[in-house]
Tab-separated table of C-alpha atoms in Angstrom:
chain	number	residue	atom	x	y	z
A	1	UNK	CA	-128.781	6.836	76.591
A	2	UNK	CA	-126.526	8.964	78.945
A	3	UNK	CA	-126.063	12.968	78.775
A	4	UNK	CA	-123.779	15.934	79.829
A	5	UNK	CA	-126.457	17.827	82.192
A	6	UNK	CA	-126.201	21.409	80.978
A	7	UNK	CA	-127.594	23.307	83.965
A	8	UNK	CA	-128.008	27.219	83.004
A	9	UNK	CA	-128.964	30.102	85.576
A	10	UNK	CA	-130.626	33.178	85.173
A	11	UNK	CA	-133.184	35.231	86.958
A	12	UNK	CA	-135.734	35.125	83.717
A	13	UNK	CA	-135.947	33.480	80.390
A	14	UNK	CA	-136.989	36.587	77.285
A	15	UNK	CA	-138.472	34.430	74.761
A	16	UNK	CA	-136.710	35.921	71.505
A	17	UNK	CA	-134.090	37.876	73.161
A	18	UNK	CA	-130.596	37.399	74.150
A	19	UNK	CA	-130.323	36.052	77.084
A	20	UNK	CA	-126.807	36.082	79.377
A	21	UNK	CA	-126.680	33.489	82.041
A	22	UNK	CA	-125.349	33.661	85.763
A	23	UNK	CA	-123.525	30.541	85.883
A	24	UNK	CA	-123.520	27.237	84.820
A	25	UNK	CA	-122.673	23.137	85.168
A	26	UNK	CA	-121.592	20.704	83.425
A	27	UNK	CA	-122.567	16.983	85.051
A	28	UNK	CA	-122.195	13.339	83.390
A	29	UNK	CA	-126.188	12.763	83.553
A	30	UNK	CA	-128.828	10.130	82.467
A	31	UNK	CA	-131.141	8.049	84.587
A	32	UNK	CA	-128.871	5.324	84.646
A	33	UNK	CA	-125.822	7.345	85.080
A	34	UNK	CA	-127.584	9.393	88.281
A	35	UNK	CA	-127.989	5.930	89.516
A	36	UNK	CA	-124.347	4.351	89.216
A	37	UNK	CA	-123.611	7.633	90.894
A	38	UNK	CA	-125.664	7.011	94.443
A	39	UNK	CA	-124.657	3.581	94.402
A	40	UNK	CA	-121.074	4.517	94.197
A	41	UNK	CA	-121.648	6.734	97.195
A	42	UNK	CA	-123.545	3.464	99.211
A	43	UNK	CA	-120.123	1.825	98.505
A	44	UNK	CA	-122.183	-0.868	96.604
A	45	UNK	CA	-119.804	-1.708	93.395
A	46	UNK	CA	-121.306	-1.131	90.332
A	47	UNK	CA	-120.905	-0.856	86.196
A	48	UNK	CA	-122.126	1.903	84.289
A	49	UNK	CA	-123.081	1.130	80.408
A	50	UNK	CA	-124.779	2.164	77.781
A	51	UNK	CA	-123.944	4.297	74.668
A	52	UNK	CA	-121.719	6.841	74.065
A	53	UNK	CA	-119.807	8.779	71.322
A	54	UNK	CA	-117.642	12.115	70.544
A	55	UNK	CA	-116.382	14.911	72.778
A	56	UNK	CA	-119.475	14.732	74.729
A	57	UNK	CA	-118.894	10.979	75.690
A	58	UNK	CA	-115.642	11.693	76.005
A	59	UNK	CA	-116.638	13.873	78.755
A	60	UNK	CA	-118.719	11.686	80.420
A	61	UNK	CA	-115.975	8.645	80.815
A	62	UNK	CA	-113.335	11.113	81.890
A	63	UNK	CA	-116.241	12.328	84.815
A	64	UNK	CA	-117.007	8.913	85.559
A	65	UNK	CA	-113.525	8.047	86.119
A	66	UNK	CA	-112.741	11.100	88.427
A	67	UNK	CA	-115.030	10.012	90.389
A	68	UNK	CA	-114.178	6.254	90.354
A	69	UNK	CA	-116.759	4.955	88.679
A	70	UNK	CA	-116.621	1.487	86.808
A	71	UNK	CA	-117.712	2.069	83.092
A	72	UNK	CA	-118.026	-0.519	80.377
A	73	UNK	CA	-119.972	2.073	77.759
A	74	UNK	CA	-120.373	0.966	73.682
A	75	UNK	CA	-118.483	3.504	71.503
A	76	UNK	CA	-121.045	4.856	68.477
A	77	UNK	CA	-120.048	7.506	65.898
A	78	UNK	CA	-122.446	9.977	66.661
A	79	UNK	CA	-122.496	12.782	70.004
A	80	UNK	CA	-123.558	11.948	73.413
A	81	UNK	CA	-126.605	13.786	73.512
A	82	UNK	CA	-126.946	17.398	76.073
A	83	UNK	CA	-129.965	18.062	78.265
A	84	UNK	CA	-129.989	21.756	79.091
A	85	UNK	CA	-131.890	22.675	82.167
A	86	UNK	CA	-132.433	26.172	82.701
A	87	UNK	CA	-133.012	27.159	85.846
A	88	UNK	CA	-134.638	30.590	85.728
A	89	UNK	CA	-137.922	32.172	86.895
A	90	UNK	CA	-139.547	28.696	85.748
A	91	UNK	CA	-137.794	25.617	85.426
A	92	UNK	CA	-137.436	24.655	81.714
A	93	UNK	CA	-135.790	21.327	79.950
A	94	UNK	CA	-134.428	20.497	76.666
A	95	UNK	CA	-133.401	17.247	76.205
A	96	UNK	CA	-131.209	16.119	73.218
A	97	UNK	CA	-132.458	12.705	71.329
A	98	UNK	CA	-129.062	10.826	71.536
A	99	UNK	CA	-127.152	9.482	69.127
A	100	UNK	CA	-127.925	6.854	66.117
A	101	UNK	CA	-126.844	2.957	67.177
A	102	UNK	CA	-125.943	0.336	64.347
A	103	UNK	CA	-126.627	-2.895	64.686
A	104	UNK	CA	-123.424	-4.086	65.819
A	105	UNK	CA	-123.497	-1.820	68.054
A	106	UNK	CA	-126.762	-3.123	69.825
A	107	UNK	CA	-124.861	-6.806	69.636
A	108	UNK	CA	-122.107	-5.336	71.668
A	109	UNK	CA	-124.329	-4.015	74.363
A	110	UNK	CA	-126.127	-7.749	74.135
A	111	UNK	CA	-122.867	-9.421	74.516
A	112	UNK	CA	-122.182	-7.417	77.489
A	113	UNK	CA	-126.079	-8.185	78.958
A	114	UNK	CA	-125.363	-12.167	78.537
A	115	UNK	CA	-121.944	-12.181	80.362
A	116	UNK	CA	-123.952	-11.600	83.084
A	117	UNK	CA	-124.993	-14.539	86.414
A	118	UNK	CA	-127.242	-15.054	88.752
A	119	UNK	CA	-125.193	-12.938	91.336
A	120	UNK	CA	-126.051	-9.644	89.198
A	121	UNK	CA	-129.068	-6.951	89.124
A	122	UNK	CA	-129.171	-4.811	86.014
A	123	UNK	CA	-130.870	-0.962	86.326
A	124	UNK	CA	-132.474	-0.113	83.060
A	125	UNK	CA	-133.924	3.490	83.681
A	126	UNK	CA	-134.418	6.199	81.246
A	127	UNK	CA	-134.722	6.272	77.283
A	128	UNK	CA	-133.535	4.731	74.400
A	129	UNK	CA	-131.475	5.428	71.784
A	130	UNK	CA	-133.377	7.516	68.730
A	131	UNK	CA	-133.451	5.003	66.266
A	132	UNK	CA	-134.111	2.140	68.946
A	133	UNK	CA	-137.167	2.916	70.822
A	134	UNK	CA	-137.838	2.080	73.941
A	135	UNK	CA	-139.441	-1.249	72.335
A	136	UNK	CA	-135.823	-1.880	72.560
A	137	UNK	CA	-135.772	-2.656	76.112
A	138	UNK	CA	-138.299	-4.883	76.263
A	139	UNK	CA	-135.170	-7.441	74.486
A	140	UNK	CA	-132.590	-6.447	76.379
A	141	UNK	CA	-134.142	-6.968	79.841
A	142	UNK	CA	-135.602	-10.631	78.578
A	143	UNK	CA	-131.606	-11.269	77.532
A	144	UNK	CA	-131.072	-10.247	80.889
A	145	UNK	CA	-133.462	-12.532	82.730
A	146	UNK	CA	-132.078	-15.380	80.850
A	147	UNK	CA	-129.261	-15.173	82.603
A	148	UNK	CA	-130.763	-15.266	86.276
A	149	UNK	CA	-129.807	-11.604	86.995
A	150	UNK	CA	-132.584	-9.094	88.593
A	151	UNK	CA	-133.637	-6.164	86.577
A	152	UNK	CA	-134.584	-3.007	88.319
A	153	UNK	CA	-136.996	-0.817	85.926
A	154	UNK	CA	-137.294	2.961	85.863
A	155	UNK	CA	-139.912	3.689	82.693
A	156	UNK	CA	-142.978	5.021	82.411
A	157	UNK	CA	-145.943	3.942	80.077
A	158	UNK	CA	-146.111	0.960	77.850
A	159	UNK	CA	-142.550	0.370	78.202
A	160	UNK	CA	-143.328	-0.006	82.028
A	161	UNK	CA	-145.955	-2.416	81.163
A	162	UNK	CA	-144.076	-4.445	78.932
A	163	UNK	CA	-141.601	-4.870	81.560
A	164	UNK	CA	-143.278	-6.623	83.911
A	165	UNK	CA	-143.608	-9.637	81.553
A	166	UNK	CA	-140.187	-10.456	83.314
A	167	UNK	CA	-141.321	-10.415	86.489
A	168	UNK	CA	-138.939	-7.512	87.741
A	169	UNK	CA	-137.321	-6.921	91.041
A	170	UNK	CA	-138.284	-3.323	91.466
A	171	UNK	CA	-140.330	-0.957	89.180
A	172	UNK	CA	-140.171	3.164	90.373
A	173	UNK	CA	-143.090	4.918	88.641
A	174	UNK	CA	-143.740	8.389	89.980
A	175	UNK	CA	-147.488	9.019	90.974
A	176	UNK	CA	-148.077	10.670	88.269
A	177	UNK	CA	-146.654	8.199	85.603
A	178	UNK	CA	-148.532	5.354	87.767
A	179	UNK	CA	-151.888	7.511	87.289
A	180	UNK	CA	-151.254	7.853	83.362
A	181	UNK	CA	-150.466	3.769	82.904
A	182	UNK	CA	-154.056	3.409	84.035
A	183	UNK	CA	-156.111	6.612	82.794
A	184	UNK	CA	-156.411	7.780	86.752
A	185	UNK	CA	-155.900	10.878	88.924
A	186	UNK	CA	-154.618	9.654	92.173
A	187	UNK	CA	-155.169	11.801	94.581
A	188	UNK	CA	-154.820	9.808	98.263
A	189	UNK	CA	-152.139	7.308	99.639
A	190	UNK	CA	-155.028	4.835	99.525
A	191	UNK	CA	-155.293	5.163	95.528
A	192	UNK	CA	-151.535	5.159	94.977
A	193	UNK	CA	-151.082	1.851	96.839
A	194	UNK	CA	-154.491	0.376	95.160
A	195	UNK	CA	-152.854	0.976	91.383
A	196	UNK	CA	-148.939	0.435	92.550
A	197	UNK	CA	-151.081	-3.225	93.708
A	198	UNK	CA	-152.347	-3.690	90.326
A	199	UNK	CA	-148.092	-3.582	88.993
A	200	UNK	CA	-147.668	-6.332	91.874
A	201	UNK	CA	-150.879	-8.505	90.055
A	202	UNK	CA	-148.900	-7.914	86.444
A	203	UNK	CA	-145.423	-9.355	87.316
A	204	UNK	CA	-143.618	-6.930	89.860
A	205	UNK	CA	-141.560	-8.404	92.711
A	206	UNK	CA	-141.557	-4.559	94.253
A	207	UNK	CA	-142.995	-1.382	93.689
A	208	UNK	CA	-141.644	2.555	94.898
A	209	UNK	CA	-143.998	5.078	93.977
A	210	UNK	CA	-142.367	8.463	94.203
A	211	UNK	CA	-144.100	11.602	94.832
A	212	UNK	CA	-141.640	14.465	94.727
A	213	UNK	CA	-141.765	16.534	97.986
A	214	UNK	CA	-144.520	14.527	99.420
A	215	UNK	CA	-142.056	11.680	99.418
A	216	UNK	CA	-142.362	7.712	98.082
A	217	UNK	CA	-144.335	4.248	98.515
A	218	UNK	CA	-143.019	1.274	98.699
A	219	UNK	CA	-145.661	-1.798	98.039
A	220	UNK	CA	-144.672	-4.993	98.482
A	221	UNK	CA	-146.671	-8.579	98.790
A	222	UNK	CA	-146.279	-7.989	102.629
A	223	UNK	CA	-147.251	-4.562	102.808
A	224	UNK	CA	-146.837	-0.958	102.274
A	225	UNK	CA	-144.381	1.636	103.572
A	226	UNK	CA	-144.327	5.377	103.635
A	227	UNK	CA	-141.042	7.500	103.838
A	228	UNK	CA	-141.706	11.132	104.284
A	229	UNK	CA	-139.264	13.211	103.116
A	230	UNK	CA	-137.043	15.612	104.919
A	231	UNK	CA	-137.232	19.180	104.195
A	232	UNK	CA	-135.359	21.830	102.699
A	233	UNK	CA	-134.945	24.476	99.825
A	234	UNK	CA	-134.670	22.277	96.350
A	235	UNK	CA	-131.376	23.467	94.401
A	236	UNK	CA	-131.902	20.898	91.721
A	237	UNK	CA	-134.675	18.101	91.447
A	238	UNK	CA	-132.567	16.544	88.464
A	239	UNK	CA	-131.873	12.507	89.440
A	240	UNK	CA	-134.270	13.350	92.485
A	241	UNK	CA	-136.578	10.557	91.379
């Protein structure tokens, strides 16, 4: 379900006013987008897919391709969706739902998931399509592990869960998406690792918990590691996760 980021500046938001902006971006955006985009810059080759329609799509293949990355997106009638982040006195979001997807549509992107081999690792990060649900995924990634590939899994909540039915090679829960999944505060290393353990008991191969500016987790069955993050003014924390 990929986006055009909308990112609007201004020094304050007036709640029933007119407000004029500063300046603004445009970026080609969505989880799984953000991600083709740092593995293009780790020179590891990589596809970008998912759904995309109108002017706004449009958009997004014709950033993609500027900056030379591999697409193999399903056309649907409807707009690409827009997520405007307005960066102002507060940080504020408004994410677009996406558009519609017909059923032959959803075969395409299938047909695509079963050309894949052994040799391949699929990311599936972010939402779904409206009308799909995020049920949705729990299909598509058992497609996917029929045909030997890895899956990589960036959700949060039951569609986490259902996930690791497929034993997945990594799962990336923030802490505080980890804490929800089992009705918990976590407020130490100690408790992050003890519940990011529990994903390892339920089918995970790996597990990075990350925790914003107080950097991420990794839990594996040979141990844990903790990368502390490096420090600095945050411009955006959009695809920071």
């Amino acid at each position: 379900n990929p986006s055009i980021d909308y990112i609007v500046r201004l020094d304050q938001v007036k709640v029933g006013s007119v407000n004029r902006m500063d300046s603004d971006d445009k970026f080609a955006g969505g989880k799984g987008i953000n991600v083709s985009r740092v593995l293009k810059r780790l020179n590891i080759p990589n596809t970008a897919t998912g759904f995309i329609g109108g002017f706004t799509g449009k958009f997004i293949t014709d950033t993609l391709a500027e900056e030379e990355i591999e697409t193999r997106f399903v056309q649907v009638a409807e707009d690409t969706r827009i997520n405007v982040k307005i960066k102002a006195d507060q940080e504020t979001e408004i994410n677009g739902t996406g558009p519609t997807v017909e059923p032959v549509q959803l075969e395409e992107l299938k047909a695509i998931l079963s050309s894949l081999t052994a040799e391949d690792t699929v990311v599936f990060a972010g939402s779904s399509a409206k009308n799909l649900g995020n049920v949705i995924y729990k299909d598509l990634i058992s497609l996917t592990r029929q045909t030997g590939a890895q899956v990589v899994c960036d959700f949060e909540g039951q569609t986490l869960i259902d996930s690791l039915d497929y034993q997945p090679l990594l799962v990336k829960p923030n802490n505080h998406e980890l804490g929800a999944i089992f009705g918990v505060k976590l407020e130490s290393l100690d408790e992050i690792e003890k519940y990011a353990r529990e994903l390892l008991a339920k089918g995970a191969q790996n597990v990075i918990i990350s925790m914003a500016g107080d950097g991420a987790l990794l839990v594996t069955s040979e141990g844990a590691y903790f990368a502390k993050p490096i420090k600095g003014t945050v411009k955006n924390s959009v695809g920071a996760g």
